[in-house]
XYZ file of C-alpha atoms in Angstrom:
359
model
C 26.348 14.181 11.457
C 23.475 15.401 11.807
C 21.924 14.089 8.180
C 21.825 10.669 6.895
C 20.087 10.012 3.525
C 18.846 7.125 2.107
C 18.478 5.987 -2.244
C 16.341 2.363 -3.120
C 15.840 0.493 -6.032
C 13.570 -2.756 -6.026
C 11.576 -4.795 -9.361
C 7.934 -5.128 -9.331
C 6.756 -1.563 -8.717
C 6.965 2.071 -7.104
C 5.963 3.177 -3.796
C 2.483 2.300 -3.436
C -0.074 -1.093 -3.607
C -1.472 -1.667 -6.742
C -5.882 -0.757 -7.017
C -8.050 -3.652 -6.543
C -10.236 -2.732 -9.264
C -8.245 -4.479 -12.256
C -6.600 -8.085 -10.327
C -7.369 -10.868 -7.573
C -4.201 -10.134 -5.858
C -2.335 -7.512 -4.314
C 1.210 -7.313 -6.624
C 2.955 -4.260 -7.113
C 2.665 -1.561 -9.077
C 4.691 -0.448 -11.687
C 5.815 3.236 -12.472
C 3.592 2.935 -14.902
C 0.991 1.441 -13.689
C 0.684 -1.378 -15.855
C 0.542 -3.896 -13.185
C 0.705 -6.276 -16.818
C 4.960 -5.744 -16.652
C 5.048 -5.576 -12.909
C 7.877 -8.918 -13.377
C 9.854 -6.884 -14.794
C 10.444 -3.108 -13.809
C 12.548 -1.649 -11.726
C 10.937 1.332 -9.296
C 12.578 3.927 -6.253
C 11.988 2.388 -3.349
C 13.477 5.044 -1.169
C 14.371 8.397 -1.754
C 14.420 10.270 1.582
C 16.399 12.559 3.779
C 16.289 13.169 7.581
C 17.911 15.667 9.550
C 18.750 15.461 13.369
C 19.479 16.477 16.245
C 19.194 17.287 19.924
C 17.832 20.549 21.026
C 18.338 20.240 24.410
C 14.566 19.212 25.321
C 14.831 15.560 22.947
C 15.850 14.225 19.931
C 13.873 15.718 16.247
C 14.333 14.234 13.090
C 12.529 16.033 9.692
C 12.038 13.253 7.503
C 11.359 14.229 3.438
C 10.895 12.435 0.487
C 10.177 8.874 -0.184
C 10.298 6.568 2.769
C 9.243 4.256 4.899
C 6.240 5.037 7.966
C 7.095 7.293 10.639
C 4.754 5.909 12.850
C 5.065 1.998 15.121
C 4.320 -0.786 13.536
C 3.969 -4.810 14.991
C 5.221 -7.521 12.833
C 1.955 -9.005 11.773
C 1.268 -4.866 9.666
C -2.412 -5.135 10.232
C -2.384 -1.083 8.859
C 0.055 -1.094 6.917
C 2.276 -3.479 4.888
C 6.330 -2.681 5.783
C 6.926 -2.705 2.404
C 4.485 0.245 1.632
C 6.492 3.227 0.806
C 4.826 6.920 1.278
C 6.054 10.072 -0.589
C 6.023 13.639 1.671
C 6.992 14.316 4.807
C 7.803 13.340 8.905
C 8.643 14.498 12.345
C 9.878 11.976 14.903
C 10.407 13.427 18.621
C 12.358 11.371 20.837
C 12.817 12.493 24.907
C 13.755 9.633 26.946
C 11.383 6.907 26.949
C 8.297 9.524 25.403
C 8.274 9.388 21.301
C 5.836 11.115 19.269
C 5.219 10.676 14.998
C 3.614 12.508 13.112
C 3.704 12.342 9.224
C 1.914 13.887 6.599
C 2.177 11.758 3.005
C 0.586 11.990 -0.395
C -1.200 9.275 -1.859
C -2.031 10.553 -4.909
C -4.767 12.952 -6.306
C -8.141 14.200 -7.423
C -8.348 15.852 -11.070
C -11.232 18.142 -11.908
C -12.294 20.855 -14.026
C -12.065 24.574 -12.219
C -15.748 24.943 -13.624
C -18.758 27.021 -11.035
C -15.293 27.586 -9.233
C -17.382 30.262 -7.784
C -17.439 32.043 -4.146
C -21.051 30.218 -3.952
C -19.290 26.616 -4.545
C -20.197 23.674 -2.192
C -17.757 21.069 -1.373
C -19.285 17.494 -0.311
C -18.763 13.987 -0.814
C -20.732 14.206 -4.102
C -19.252 17.520 -5.434
C -16.777 15.491 -5.431
C -17.268 13.641 -8.208
C -18.687 15.815 -10.933
C -15.841 16.669 -14.093
C -16.639 20.810 -13.156
C -14.782 19.794 -9.338
C -10.985 21.298 -8.534
C -8.771 18.948 -8.294
C -7.340 18.052 -4.819
C -4.214 15.975 -2.839
C -4.853 12.784 -1.169
C -3.159 12.956 1.921
C -2.661 10.623 5.006
C -2.251 12.338 7.988
C -0.835 11.004 10.940
C -0.365 11.236 14.780
C 1.060 8.716 17.271
C 2.850 9.333 20.835
C 5.396 5.816 21.950
C 6.545 5.425 24.754
C 8.937 3.059 25.602
C 9.724 0.872 28.037
C 13.805 -1.572 28.603
C 13.892 -3.532 32.318
C 16.725 -5.342 31.305
C 18.557 -6.781 28.177
C 16.430 -9.304 28.115
C 12.419 -7.554 29.180
C 11.633 -4.178 27.361
C 8.088 -3.043 25.853
C 6.692 -0.010 23.707
C 2.971 0.998 23.291
C 1.524 3.089 21.154
C -1.694 4.717 20.294
C -2.049 7.203 16.696
C -5.111 8.810 15.064
C -4.623 8.638 10.967
C -7.006 10.725 9.040
C -7.309 10.085 5.480
C -8.414 12.909 3.532
C -9.722 13.233 -0.268
C -9.640 9.615 -0.367
C -12.215 8.139 -2.476
C -12.158 6.510 -5.694
C -11.042 2.755 -6.838
C -7.736 2.791 -4.877
C -9.890 2.781 -1.445
C -12.352 0.190 -2.460
C -11.900 -3.295 -0.762
C -12.978 -6.372 -2.769
C -16.024 -7.844 -0.818
C -14.872 -12.070 -1.696
C -17.850 -14.366 -2.572
C -18.821 -12.317 -6.134
C -21.623 -10.802 -4.687
C -22.708 -11.806 -0.864
C -25.903 -10.062 0.891
C -23.949 -10.305 4.349
C -22.148 -7.814 2.930
C -25.028 -5.670 1.969
C -23.896 -6.599 -2.195
C -26.375 -8.967 -4.095
C -25.696 -11.158 -6.709
C -26.891 -8.776 -9.587
C -24.837 -5.342 -8.289
C -23.440 -3.891 -10.903
C -19.782 -3.905 -11.006
C -16.350 -4.430 -12.843
C -15.603 -7.789 -13.957
C -13.080 -9.120 -11.898
C -13.417 -13.242 -12.713
C -15.851 -14.838 -10.690
C -14.163 -14.991 -6.701
C -13.932 -10.794 -5.938
C -16.045 -9.134 -7.995
C -18.126 -6.729 -6.079
C -16.542 -3.145 -4.026
C -17.274 -1.312 -1.408
C -15.768 2.003 -0.717
C -14.126 4.395 2.528
C -14.286 7.675 2.215
C -11.797 9.373 4.449
C -11.315 7.132 7.228
C -10.509 8.112 10.396
C -8.620 5.537 12.180
C -7.384 4.581 15.490
C -4.404 2.671 15.590
C -2.859 0.554 18.958
C 0.666 -1.082 18.964
C 2.273 -3.115 21.586
C 5.311 -5.026 21.613
C 7.116 -6.875 24.539
C 10.646 -8.788 24.572
C 10.307 -11.522 27.388
C 12.873 -13.655 28.421
C 13.878 -17.107 27.303
C 13.242 -14.846 23.437
C 9.706 -14.696 23.447
C 8.129 -11.872 21.904
C 4.324 -10.894 21.984
C 3.018 -8.368 19.809
C -0.266 -6.788 18.738
C -1.962 -4.692 16.853
C -5.741 -3.581 15.894
C -7.256 -0.716 13.964
C -10.260 1.214 14.804
C -12.126 2.726 12.188
C -14.828 5.525 11.335
C -18.094 3.694 11.173
C -19.150 3.282 7.987
C -21.903 2.026 5.943
C -21.746 -0.142 1.793
C -23.765 -0.916 0.384
C -23.965 -1.479 -3.818
C -20.524 -0.434 -5.821
C -21.072 3.537 -6.843
C -20.752 4.881 -10.283
C -19.105 7.171 -11.302
C -20.107 10.660 -10.182
C -22.629 9.272 -7.331
C -21.823 9.701 -3.703
C -20.028 7.282 -1.992
C -21.259 5.323 0.961
C -25.378 6.034 -0.142
C -25.348 1.475 -0.969
C -29.271 0.177 -1.363
C -29.620 -1.950 0.772
C -27.672 0.495 3.686
C -25.662 -2.437 5.867
C -22.910 -1.546 8.826
C -19.634 -2.771 8.269
C -17.874 -4.220 10.871
C -14.700 -1.419 11.236
C -12.491 -2.916 13.366
C -9.004 -5.199 12.905
C -6.937 -6.622 15.132
C -3.721 -8.841 15.246
C -1.772 -11.052 17.908
C 1.612 -13.037 17.822
C 3.814 -14.909 19.294
C 7.510 -15.362 18.831
C 10.535 -17.812 19.968
C 13.959 -17.303 18.705
C 15.858 -14.437 16.936
C 18.697 -13.800 14.339
C 21.638 -11.964 15.016
C 24.031 -14.529 14.013
C 24.533 -17.527 12.072
C 22.563 -20.923 13.094
C 20.047 -19.088 14.744
C 15.939 -18.738 14.325
C 13.014 -17.664 15.010
C 9.726 -19.329 14.877
C 6.099 -17.447 15.203
C 2.540 -17.548 15.233
C -0.005 -14.757 14.726
C -3.909 -14.560 14.456
C -5.575 -12.055 12.921
C -8.845 -10.635 12.148
C -10.589 -7.729 9.675
C -13.175 -6.108 9.579
C -14.010 -5.739 5.559
C -14.328 -1.612 6.620
C -11.414 -1.761 9.312
C -7.935 -0.905 6.193
C -7.346 -0.459 3.019
C -6.103 -2.991 1.196
C -4.180 -1.179 -1.008
C -1.705 -0.319 2.170
C -2.562 -3.334 4.712
C -0.282 -7.150 5.159
C -1.129 -8.057 1.651
C -1.114 -11.801 2.591
C -4.435 -10.639 4.411
C -7.391 -9.123 2.866
C -10.030 -6.940 4.696
C -13.330 -9.378 5.566
C -11.016 -12.624 6.343
C -9.636 -13.784 9.627
C -6.523 -16.849 9.717
C -3.796 -18.265 11.015
C -0.390 -17.380 10.544
C 1.971 -19.643 11.210
C 6.075 -19.243 10.278
C 9.783 -18.837 10.983
C 13.028 -17.685 10.060
C 16.889 -19.691 9.764
C 19.915 -18.255 9.226
C 22.165 -19.875 7.335
C 25.089 -16.790 7.357
C 25.375 -13.590 9.146
C 23.144 -11.568 6.427
C 21.387 -14.498 4.655
C 18.324 -16.226 5.831
C 15.446 -19.029 4.180
C 11.863 -18.465 5.744
C 8.713 -20.456 5.784
C 5.551 -19.258 5.738
C 1.964 -21.173 6.077
C -1.230 -19.264 6.162
C -4.734 -20.181 6.346
C -8.114 -17.528 5.711
C -11.516 -17.559 6.235
C -14.038 -15.577 4.928
C -15.269 -13.375 7.782
C -18.775 -13.458 6.562
C -20.712 -16.186 4.316
C -22.224 -15.794 0.913
C -25.479 -14.956 2.065
C -27.932 -15.526 -1.429
C -30.578 -17.600 -2.049
C -30.417 -21.435 -3.429
C -27.071 -20.945 -1.755
C -25.761 -22.598 1.375
C -25.445 -20.163 3.912
C -22.945 -21.140 5.883
C -20.680 -20.888 1.978
C -17.785 -18.756 2.761
C -14.256 -18.912 0.922
C -11.645 -19.803 2.372
C -7.772 -20.560 1.343
C -4.106 -20.913 3.355
C -0.700 -20.016 1.586
C 2.310 -21.665 1.569
C 5.207 -18.891 0.807
C 9.342 -19.504 0.985
C 11.636 -17.021 1.250
C 15.403 -15.800 1.514
C 16.483 -12.496 2.287
C 20.203 -10.431 2.484
C 21.296 -8.159 4.177
C 24.214 -5.944 3.059
């Protein structure tokens, strides 16, 4: 009775979002890392094992394997998209209204040689890019206390405050694309060297070893109303022209401090419990370019954009729902270059219709 486990597969990819250097989207990466064949790929989405027990001072759970994030998120998925799966371990503790979530997730690895691995070796952001630097893992360490209150059958609330430390995270998997093909508002000129990627998202900026504060608040209110809020505050980061291999990150020319705050607030009405139930909602998103990682955040709202999300769902049957979403986004910083309208901002909208079946 103390053991739970789960295994799941999915089409078009594995646990992590495709790195942003090769495509204009954040499509799922295939098992072999080839995004071009993603539509036909089948990946292992979940493979986890959990042991839980009440030791007399709360329920303790230990989770190992490929799993959804153990820490609380909001519907708006500012920090982590709900589709992202992690490889690693998590520990949870729930004692009445109070809980603690810990996690250690391996995100990838940096491979290098072992030359010069002497006692006088010094490790810093520059040496990590050198070919003779020893290999290391990229890891996300998370700590999150939570508080839950239930006032009645119609009223409940949850508050979480977490801290996330990204260790060894460098390279293209942890770079955000800059809108507008070079943008002096982000400290990037049109002539900056970068990997060719169309004419919209051409340049990239790195986020080295982010340190993020993460706050989540959810309210369940009478009359089937729901309110949620999520805030992410990253450490101060400075960006500029994309780095070249073998050079340290975050040494741009010119140096520009980036917006390291992302937040979203939303309101919903309705519920989805049985056939013919419905839910409609609205949320506002605002993401600074240096706040979150595009590889992990809500893949419909990239860093550097703000906008409005209108969505609705209808249960055709107890286990079958139809969903509709309309999203409109605008670049936070306009294209500020000589000979170009200083107020020019990239804008786009998205319609999405989807269905879901629960077994």
